[in-house]
Short mmCIF file of C-alpha atoms and ligand atoms in Angstrom, two decimals:
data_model
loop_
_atom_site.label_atom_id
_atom_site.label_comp_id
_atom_site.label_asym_id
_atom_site.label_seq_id
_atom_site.Cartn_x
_atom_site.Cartn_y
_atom_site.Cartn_z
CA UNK W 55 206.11 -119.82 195.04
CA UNK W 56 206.83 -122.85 192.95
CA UNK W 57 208.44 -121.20 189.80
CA UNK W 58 207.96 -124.12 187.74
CA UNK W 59 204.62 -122.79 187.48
CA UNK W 60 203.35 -120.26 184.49
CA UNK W 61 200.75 -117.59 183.69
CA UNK W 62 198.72 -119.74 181.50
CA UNK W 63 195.89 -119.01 178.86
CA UNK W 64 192.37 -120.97 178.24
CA UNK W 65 190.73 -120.51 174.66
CA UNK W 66 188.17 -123.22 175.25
CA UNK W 67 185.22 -120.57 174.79
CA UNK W 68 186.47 -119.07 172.00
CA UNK W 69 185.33 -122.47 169.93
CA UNK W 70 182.90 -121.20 166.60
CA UNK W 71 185.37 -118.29 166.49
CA UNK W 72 188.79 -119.39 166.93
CA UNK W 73 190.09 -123.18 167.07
CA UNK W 74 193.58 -124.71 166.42
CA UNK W 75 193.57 -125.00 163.02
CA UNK W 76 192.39 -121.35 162.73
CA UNK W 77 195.28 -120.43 164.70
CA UNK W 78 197.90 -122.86 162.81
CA UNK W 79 196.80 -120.94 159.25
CA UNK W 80 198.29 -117.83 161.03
CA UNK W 81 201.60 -119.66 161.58
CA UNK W 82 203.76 -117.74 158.20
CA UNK W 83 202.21 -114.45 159.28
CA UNK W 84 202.94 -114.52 163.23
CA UNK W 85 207.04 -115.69 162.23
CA UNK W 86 207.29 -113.07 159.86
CA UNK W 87 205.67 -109.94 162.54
CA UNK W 88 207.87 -112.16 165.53
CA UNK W 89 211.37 -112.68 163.25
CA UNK W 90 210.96 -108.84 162.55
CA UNK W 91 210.28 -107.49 166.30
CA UNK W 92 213.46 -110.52 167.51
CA UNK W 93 215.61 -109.11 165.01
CA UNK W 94 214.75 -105.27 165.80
CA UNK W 95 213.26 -105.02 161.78
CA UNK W 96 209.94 -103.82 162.75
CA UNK W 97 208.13 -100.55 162.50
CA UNK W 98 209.28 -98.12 165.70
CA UNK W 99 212.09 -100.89 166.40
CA UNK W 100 214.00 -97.35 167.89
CA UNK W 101 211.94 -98.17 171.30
CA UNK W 102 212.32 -101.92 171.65
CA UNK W 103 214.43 -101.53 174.87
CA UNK W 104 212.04 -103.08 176.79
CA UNK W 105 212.13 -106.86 175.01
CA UNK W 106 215.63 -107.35 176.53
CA UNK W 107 215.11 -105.46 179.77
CA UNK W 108 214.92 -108.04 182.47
CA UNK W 109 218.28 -109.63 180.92
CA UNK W 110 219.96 -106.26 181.09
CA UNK W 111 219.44 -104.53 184.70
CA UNK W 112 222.10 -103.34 185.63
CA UNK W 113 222.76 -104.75 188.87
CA UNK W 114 224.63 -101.31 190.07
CA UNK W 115 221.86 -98.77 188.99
CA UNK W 116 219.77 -101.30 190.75
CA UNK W 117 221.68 -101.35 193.94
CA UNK W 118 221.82 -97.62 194.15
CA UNK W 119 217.96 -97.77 193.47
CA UNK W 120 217.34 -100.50 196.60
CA UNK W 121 219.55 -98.09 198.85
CA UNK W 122 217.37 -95.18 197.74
CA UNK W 123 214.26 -97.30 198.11
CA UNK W 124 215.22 -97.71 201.32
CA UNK W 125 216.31 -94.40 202.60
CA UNK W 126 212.45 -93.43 201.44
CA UNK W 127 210.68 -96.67 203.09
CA UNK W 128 212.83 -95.91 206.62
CA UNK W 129 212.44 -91.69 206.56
CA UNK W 130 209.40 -90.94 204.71
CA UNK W 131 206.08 -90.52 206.30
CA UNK W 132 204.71 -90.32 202.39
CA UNK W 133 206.26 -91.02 198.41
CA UNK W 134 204.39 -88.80 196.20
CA UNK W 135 204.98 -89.74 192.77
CA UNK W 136 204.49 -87.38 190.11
CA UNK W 137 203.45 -89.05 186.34
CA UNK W 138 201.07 -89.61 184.26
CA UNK W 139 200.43 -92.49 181.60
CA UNK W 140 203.36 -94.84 181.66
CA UNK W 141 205.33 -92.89 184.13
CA UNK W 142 202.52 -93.73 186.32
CA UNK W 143 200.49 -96.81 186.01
CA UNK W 144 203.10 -99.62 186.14
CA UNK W 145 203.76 -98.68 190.02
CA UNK W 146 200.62 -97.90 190.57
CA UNK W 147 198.75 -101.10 189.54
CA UNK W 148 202.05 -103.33 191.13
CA UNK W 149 201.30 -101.57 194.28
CA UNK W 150 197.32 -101.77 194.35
CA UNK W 151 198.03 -105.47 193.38
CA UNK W 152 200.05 -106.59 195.79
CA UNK W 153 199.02 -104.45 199.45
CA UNK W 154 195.61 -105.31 201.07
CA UNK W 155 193.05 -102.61 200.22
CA UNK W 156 193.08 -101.60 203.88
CA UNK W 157 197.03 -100.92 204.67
CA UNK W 158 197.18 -97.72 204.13
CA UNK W 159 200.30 -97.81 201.89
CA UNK W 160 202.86 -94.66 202.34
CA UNK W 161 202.57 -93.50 198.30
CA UNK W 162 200.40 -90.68 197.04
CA UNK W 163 200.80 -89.74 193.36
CA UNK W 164 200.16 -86.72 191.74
CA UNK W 165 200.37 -85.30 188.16
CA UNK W 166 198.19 -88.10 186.63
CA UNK W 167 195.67 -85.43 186.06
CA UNK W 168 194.90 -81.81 186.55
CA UNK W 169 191.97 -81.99 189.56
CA UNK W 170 192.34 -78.86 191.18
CA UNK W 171 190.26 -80.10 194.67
CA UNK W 172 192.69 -83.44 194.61
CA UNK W 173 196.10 -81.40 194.41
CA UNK W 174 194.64 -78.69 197.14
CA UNK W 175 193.67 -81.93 199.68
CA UNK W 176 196.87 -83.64 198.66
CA UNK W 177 198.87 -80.41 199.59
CA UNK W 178 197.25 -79.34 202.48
CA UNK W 179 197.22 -83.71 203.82
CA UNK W 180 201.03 -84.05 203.43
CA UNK W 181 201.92 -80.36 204.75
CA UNK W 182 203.25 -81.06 208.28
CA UNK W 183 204.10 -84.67 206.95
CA UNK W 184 207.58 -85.94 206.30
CA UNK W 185 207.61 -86.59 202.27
CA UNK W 186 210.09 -87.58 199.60
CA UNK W 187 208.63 -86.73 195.98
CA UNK W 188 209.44 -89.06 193.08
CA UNK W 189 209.25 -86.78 189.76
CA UNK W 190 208.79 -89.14 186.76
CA UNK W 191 208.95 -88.10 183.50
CA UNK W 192 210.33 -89.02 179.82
CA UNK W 193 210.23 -86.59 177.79
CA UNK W 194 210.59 -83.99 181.35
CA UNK W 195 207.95 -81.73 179.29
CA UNK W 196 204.84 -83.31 179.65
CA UNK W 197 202.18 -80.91 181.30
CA UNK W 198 200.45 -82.40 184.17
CA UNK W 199 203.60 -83.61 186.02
CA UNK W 200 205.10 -80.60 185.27
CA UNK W 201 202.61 -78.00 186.93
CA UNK W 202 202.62 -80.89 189.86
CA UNK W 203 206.06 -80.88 190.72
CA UNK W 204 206.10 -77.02 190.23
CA UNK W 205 203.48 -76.81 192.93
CA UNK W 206 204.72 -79.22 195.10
CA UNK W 207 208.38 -77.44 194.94
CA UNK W 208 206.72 -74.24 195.74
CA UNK W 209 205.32 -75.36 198.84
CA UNK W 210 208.45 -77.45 199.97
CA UNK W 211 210.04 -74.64 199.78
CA UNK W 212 208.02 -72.91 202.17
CA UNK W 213 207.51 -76.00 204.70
CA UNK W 214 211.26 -76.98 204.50
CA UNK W 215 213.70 -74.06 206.23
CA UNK W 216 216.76 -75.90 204.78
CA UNK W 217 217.26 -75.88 200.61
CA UNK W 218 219.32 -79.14 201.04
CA UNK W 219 216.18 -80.82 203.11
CA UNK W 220 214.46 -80.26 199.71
CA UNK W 221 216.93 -81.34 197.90
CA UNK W 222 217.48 -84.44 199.67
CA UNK W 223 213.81 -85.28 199.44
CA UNK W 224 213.24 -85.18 195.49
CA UNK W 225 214.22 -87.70 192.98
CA UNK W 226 214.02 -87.20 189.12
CA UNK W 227 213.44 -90.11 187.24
CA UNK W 228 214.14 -88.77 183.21
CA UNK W 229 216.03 -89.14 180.38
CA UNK W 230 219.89 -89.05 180.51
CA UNK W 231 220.50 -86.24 178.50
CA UNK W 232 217.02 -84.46 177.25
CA UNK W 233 214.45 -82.54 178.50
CA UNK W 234 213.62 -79.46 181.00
CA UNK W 235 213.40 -82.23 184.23
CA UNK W 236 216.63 -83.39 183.42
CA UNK W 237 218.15 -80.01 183.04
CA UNK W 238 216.39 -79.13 186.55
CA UNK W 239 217.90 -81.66 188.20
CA UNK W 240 221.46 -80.93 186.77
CA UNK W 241 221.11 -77.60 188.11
CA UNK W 242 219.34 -78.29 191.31
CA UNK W 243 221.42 -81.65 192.23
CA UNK W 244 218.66 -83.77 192.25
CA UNK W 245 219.15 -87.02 192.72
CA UNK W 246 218.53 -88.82 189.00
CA UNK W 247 217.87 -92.70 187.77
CA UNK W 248 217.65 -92.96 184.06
CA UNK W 249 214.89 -94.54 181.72
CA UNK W 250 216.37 -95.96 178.75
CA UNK W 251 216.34 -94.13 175.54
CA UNK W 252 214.72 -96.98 173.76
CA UNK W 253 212.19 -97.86 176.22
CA UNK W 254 209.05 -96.23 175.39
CA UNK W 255 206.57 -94.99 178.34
CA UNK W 256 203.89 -97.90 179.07
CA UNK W 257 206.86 -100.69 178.38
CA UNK W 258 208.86 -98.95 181.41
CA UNK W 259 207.67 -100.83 184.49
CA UNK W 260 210.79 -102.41 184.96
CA UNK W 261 213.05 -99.32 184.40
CA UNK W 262 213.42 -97.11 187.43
CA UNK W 263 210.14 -95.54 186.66
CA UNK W 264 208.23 -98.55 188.05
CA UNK W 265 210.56 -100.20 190.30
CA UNK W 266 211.66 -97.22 192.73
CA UNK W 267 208.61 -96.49 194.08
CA UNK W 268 207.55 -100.63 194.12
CA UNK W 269 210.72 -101.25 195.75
CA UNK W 270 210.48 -98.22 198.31
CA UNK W 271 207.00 -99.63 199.05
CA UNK W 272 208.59 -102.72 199.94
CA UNK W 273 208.12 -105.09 197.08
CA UNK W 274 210.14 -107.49 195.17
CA UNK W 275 211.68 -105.74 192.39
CA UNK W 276 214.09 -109.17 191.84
CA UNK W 277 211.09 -111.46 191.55
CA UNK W 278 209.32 -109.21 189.65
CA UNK W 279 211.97 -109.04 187.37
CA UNK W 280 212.68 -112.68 187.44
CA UNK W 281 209.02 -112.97 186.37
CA UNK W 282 209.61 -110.97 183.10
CA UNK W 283 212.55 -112.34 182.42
CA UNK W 284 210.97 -116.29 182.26
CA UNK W 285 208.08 -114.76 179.68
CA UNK W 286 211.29 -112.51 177.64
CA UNK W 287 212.54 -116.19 177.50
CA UNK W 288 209.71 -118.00 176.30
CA UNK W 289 208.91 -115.65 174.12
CA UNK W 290 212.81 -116.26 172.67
CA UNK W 291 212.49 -119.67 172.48
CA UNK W 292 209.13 -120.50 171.21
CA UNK W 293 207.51 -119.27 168.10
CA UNK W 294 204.26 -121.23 167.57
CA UNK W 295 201.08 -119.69 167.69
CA UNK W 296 199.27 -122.77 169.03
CA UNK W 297 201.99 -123.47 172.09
CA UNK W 298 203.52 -119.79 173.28
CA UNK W 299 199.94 -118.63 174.93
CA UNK W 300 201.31 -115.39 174.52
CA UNK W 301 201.28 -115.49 170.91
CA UNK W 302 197.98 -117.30 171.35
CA UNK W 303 196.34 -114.93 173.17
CA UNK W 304 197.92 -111.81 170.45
CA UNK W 305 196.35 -114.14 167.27
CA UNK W 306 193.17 -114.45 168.85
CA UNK W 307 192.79 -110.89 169.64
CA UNK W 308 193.72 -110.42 166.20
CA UNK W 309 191.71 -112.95 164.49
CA UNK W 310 188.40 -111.88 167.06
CA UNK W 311 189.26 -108.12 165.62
CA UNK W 312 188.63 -109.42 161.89
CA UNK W 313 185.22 -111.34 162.63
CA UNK W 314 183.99 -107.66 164.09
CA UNK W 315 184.79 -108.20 167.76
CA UNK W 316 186.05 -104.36 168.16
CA UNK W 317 186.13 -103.98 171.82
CA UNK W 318 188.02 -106.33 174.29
CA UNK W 319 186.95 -106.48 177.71
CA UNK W 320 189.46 -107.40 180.34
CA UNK W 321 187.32 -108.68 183.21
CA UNK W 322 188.47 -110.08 186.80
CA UNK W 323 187.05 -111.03 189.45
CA UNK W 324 189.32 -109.69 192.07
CA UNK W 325 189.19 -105.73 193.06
CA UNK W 326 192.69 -106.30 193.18
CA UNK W 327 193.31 -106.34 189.45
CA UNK W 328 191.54 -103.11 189.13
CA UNK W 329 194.42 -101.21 188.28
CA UNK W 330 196.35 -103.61 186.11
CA UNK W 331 193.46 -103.35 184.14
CA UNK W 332 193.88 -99.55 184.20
CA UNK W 333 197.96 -100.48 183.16
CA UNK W 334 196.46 -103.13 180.19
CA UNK W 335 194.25 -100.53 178.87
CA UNK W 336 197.08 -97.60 178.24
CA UNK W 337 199.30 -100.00 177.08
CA UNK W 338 197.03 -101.70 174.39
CA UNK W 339 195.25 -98.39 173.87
CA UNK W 340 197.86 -96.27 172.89
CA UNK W 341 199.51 -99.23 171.41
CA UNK W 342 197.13 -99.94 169.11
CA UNK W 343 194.98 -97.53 168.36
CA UNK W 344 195.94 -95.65 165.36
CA UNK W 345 195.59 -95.19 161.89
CA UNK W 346 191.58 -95.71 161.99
CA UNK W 347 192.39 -99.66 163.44
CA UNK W 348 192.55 -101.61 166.66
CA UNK W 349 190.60 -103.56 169.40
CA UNK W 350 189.32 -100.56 171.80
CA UNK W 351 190.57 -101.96 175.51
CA UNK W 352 187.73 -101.92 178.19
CA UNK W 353 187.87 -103.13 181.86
CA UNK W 354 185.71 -104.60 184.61
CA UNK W 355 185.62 -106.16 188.00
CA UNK W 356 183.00 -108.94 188.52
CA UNK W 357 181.03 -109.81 190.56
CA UNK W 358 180.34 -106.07 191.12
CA UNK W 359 180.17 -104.93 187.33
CA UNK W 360 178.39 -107.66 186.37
CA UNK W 361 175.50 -105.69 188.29
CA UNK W 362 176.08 -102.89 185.96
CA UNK W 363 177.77 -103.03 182.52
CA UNK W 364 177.68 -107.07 182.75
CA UNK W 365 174.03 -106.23 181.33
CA UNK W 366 175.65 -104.79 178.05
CA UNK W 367 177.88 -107.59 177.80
CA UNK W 368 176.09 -110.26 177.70
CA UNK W 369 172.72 -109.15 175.76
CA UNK W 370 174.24 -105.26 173.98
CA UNK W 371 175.66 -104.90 170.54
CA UNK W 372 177.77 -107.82 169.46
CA UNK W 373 180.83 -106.45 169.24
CA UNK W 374 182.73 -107.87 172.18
CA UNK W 375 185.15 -110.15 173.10
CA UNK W 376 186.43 -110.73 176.88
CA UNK W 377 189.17 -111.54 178.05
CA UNK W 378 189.57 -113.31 181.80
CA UNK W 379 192.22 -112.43 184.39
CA UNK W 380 192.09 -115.18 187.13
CA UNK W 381 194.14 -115.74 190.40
CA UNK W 382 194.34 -119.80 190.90
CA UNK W 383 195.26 -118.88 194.62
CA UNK W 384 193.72 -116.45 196.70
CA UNK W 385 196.17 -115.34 199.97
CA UNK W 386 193.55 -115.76 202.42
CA UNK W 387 190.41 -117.94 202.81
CA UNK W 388 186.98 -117.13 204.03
CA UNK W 389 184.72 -120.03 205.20
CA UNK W 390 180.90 -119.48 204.54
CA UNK W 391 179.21 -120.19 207.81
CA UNK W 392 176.82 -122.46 208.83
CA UNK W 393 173.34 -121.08 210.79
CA UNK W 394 170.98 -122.63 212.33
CA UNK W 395 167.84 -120.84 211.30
CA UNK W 396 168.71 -120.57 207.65
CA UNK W 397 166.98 -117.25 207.58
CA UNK W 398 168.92 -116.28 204.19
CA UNK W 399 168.58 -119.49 202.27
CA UNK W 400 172.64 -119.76 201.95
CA UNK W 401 173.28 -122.87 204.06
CA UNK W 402 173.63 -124.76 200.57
CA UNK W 403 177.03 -122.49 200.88
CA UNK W 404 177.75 -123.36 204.17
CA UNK W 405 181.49 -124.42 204.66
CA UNK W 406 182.18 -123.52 201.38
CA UNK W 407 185.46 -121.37 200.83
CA UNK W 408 184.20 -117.73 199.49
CA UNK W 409 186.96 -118.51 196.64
CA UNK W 410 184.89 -121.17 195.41
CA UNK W 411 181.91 -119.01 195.32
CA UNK W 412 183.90 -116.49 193.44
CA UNK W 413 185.40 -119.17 191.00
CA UNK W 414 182.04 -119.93 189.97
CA UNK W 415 180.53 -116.98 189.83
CA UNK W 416 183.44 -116.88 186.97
CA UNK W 417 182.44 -120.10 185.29
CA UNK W 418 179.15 -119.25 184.99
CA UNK W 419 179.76 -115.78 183.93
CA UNK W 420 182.07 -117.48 180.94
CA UNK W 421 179.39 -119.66 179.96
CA UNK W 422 176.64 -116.75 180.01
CA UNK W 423 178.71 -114.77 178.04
CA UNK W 424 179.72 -117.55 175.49
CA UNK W 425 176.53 -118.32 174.62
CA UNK W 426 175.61 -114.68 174.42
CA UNK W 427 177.57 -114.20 171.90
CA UNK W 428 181.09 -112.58 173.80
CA UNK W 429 184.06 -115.22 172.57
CA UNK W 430 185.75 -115.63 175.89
CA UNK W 431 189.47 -116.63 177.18
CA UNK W 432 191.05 -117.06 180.70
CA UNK W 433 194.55 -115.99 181.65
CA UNK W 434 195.25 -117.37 185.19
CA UNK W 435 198.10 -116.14 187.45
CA UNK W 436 198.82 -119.01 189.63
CA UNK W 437 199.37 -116.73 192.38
CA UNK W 438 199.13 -113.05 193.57
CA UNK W 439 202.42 -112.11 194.03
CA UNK W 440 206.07 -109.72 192.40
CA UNK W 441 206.70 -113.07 190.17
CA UNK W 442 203.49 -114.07 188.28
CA UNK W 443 203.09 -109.88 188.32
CA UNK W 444 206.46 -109.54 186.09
CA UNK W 445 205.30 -112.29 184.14
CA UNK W 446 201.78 -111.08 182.89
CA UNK W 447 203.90 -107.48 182.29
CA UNK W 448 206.11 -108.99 179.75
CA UNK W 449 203.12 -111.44 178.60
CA UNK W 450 200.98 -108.44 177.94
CA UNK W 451 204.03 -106.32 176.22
CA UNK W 452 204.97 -109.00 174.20
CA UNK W 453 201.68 -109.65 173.05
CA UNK W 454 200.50 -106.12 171.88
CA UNK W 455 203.66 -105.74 170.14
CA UNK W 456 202.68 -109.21 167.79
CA UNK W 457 198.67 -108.24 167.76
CA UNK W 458 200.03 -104.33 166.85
CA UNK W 459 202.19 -105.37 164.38
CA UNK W 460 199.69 -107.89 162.80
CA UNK W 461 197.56 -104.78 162.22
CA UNK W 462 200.13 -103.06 160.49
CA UNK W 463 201.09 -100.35 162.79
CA UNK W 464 203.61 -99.14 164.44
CA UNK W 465 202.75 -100.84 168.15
CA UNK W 466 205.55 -98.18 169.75
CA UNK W 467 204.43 -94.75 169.07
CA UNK W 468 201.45 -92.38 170.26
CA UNK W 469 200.97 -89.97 167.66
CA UNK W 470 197.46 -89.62 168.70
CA UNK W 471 198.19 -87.95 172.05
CA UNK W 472 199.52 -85.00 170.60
CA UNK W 473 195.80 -83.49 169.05
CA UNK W 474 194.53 -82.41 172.58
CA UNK W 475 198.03 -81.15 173.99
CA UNK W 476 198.30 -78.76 170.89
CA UNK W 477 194.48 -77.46 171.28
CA UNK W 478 195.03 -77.13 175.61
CA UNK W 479 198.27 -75.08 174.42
CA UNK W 480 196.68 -72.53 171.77
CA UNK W 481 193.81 -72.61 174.46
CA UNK W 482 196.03 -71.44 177.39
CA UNK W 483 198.18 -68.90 175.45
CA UNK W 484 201.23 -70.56 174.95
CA UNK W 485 203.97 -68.59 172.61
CA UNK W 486 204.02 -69.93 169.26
CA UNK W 487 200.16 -71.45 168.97
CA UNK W 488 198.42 -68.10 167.99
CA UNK W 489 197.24 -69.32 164.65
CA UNK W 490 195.33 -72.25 166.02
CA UNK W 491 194.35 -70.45 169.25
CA UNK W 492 192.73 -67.78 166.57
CA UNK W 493 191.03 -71.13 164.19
CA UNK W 494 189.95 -72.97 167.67
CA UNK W 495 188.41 -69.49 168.83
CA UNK W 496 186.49 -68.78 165.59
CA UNK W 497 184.77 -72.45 165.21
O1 PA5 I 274 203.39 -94.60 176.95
C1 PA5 I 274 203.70 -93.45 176.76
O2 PA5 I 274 204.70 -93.14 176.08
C2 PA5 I 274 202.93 -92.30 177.40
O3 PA5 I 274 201.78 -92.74 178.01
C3 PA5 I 274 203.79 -91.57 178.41
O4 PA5 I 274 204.20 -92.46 179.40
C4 PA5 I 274 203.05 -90.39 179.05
O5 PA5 I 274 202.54 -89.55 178.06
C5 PA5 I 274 203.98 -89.61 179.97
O6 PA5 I 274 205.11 -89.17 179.28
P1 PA5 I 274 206.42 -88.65 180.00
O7 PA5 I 274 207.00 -89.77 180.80
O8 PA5 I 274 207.31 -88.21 178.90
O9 PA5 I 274 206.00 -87.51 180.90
#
């Protein structure tokens, strides 16, 4: 890895849209939304924990979070994480990233939904297996993690003879001080790692929520870290909107936003990225979307969607933009061979790396697009590995905090989340939500 290198950002097809001197105009307005979110000014600047985070780990809490990692990677037959939203996606999309799609890799999670078929083939897969269970959780009151981890206890407790076997095997990952998981593990002796007050959900990847179960899967929590931390300072040091590609790539979201372009398509073109994709859409969802505004998130993975939705993108409504996520490197090559007959037609390829193919499969995807009307840019990783990762984290945090904050919202908060929890409540008899269980029963 040649750290010298950087995540780097291509607006070439966003030309009849967005240029440089567009983007210069937006100079005043980007240092005003970046001096406020540097200074801590901003709207929900409670839960900007996360902008200093790779500066701040503390290198104890992180040493008694390797050893764990450890003790999990060298006992466990299985990690079954329990989460759901940001106290799920971060590890989830760092592991799918970085492990080949065919090593079976020894995590499970749980709690990211309530699928009564996938918690009954979880339970009965892992019931003779040897598993530690990673409860993640906030707030320690959100629902789906909740009736996980109760489930899961209640069958420990009947596959484990030995309470302290069960106690050895579960980790709480909560709030110091607040909420019914943290009280549990008080009384229970869990072991406990902390997420910082001010660190909201989807900006927690580097907080024990994300980097216990990467590290006890065997990845580089340090370079992923390291990778943050060279963004965090970038993003420190340089304020203009035409050099920082991270502000870039925030005022061009922005500026694509207010010529119509509502929905942003993240598209890549290695299965790889699915779930970062799955990460980028939570985080500039829930970011963003309030208060009747902001660029709806969307995802695909070319070449196979571009047999499917790619239709809708490049001839549908014109409401899109796209933005590219590219790997300049792949980890292994694949040589097109050469036949004899020619049966297939695809000796033109012959020789060729399948890389290549893929790269311009990309290219001319970007062009078709472009001049179908979907304003395009590339961000390119210039490998696949815990470095680059960390950086297009903070890249992508940083960003939606400048784009959010351009809209004139509060980039930090969810309020939006709460509508369906209240209804699922009155709906399942929970004290206290009789009046709207009566209103959502009479309509
Ligand atoms: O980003 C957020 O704040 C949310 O997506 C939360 O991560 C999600 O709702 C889970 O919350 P908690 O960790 O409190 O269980």
């Amino acid at each position: 890895m040649d750290i010298n290198k950087n995540i780097s950002l291509n607006i070439e097809l966003l030309k009849h849209y967005i240029n440089h001197k567009v983007l210069k105009t937006m100079q005043t307005k980007v240092d005003s939304v970046n001096k406020s979110l540097q200074n801590g000014a901003c709207p929900g600047n409670d839960y900007l924990g996360w902008m200093d985070l790779p500066f701040h780990i503390n290198q104890e809490e992180l040493d008694k979070l390797l050893k764990v990692a450890d003790e999990i990677k060298n006992n466990a037959d299985y990690l079954i994480c329990i989460g759901i939203g940001g106290s799920y996606l971060g590890a989830k999309a760092t592991i799918e990233f970085l492990s080949s799609p065919f090593k079976k890799e020894k995590i499970l999670f749980l709690g990211h939904h309530l699928g009564s078929d996938y918690i009954a083939d979880m339970l009965d897969y892992v019931k003779s297996k040897n598993i530690y269970v990673n409860v993640i959780s906030k707030s320690g009151t959100t629902t789906e993690p909740g009736i996980a981890f109760r489930i899961i206890l209640d069958k420990m407790k009947s596959w484990f003879d030995d309470p302290k076997k069960i106690k050895q095997r579960i980790i709480a990952t909560t709030d110091k001080q607040r909420g019914v998981l943290r009280e549990l593990a008080d009384a229970e002796g869990y072991r406990t790692f902390i997420i910082p007050d001010n660190v909201g959900g989807r900006f927690s990847v580097l907080t024990p929520v994300g980097l216990l179960p990467i590290a006890a899967m065997g990845y580089d929590v340090n370079a992923l870290i390291e990778g943050a931390k060279s963004i965090a300072r970038l993003c420190k040091e340089n304020n203009s909107v035409l050099d920082n590609p991270v502000l870039t790539y925030a005022v061009s979201r922005y500026l694509l936003y207010q010529h119509g372009k509502k929905i942003e398509v993240l598209s890549s073109f290695d299965p790889a990225l699915q779930y970062i994709g799955e990460w980028w859409k939570q985080l500039y969802g829930e970011s963003e979307g309030k208060e009747g505004t902001g660029v709806f998130p969307a995802g695909t993975i070319f070449t196979t969607d571009l047999h499917s939705i790619g239709q809708y993108i490049q001839d549908g409504e014109r409401i899109l933009f796209e933005t590219f996520l590219n790997i300049a490197q792949t980890v292994k090559n694949v040589k097109i061979p050469d036949t004899n007959e020619n049966r297939d037609g695809l000796n033109y390829l012959a020789g060729m790396e399948l890389a290549e193919v893929n790269y311009q499969a990309y290219r001319g995807t970007a062009l078709a697009h472009y001049s179908g009307g979907v304003p395009n840019m590339t961000i390119t990783l210039p490998e696949k590995n815990e470095y680059y990762l960390g950086q297009l984290f903070y890249f992508f945090e940083y960003a939606v905090a400048i784009s959010g904050l351009l809209l004139g919202i509060n980039p930090f908060n969810q309020p939006g989340v709460e509508a369906y929890k209240q209804n699922m409540f009155a709906l399942l008899g929970r004290p206290g939500y009789e009046d709207l269980r009566k209103n959502l029963l009479s309509s």
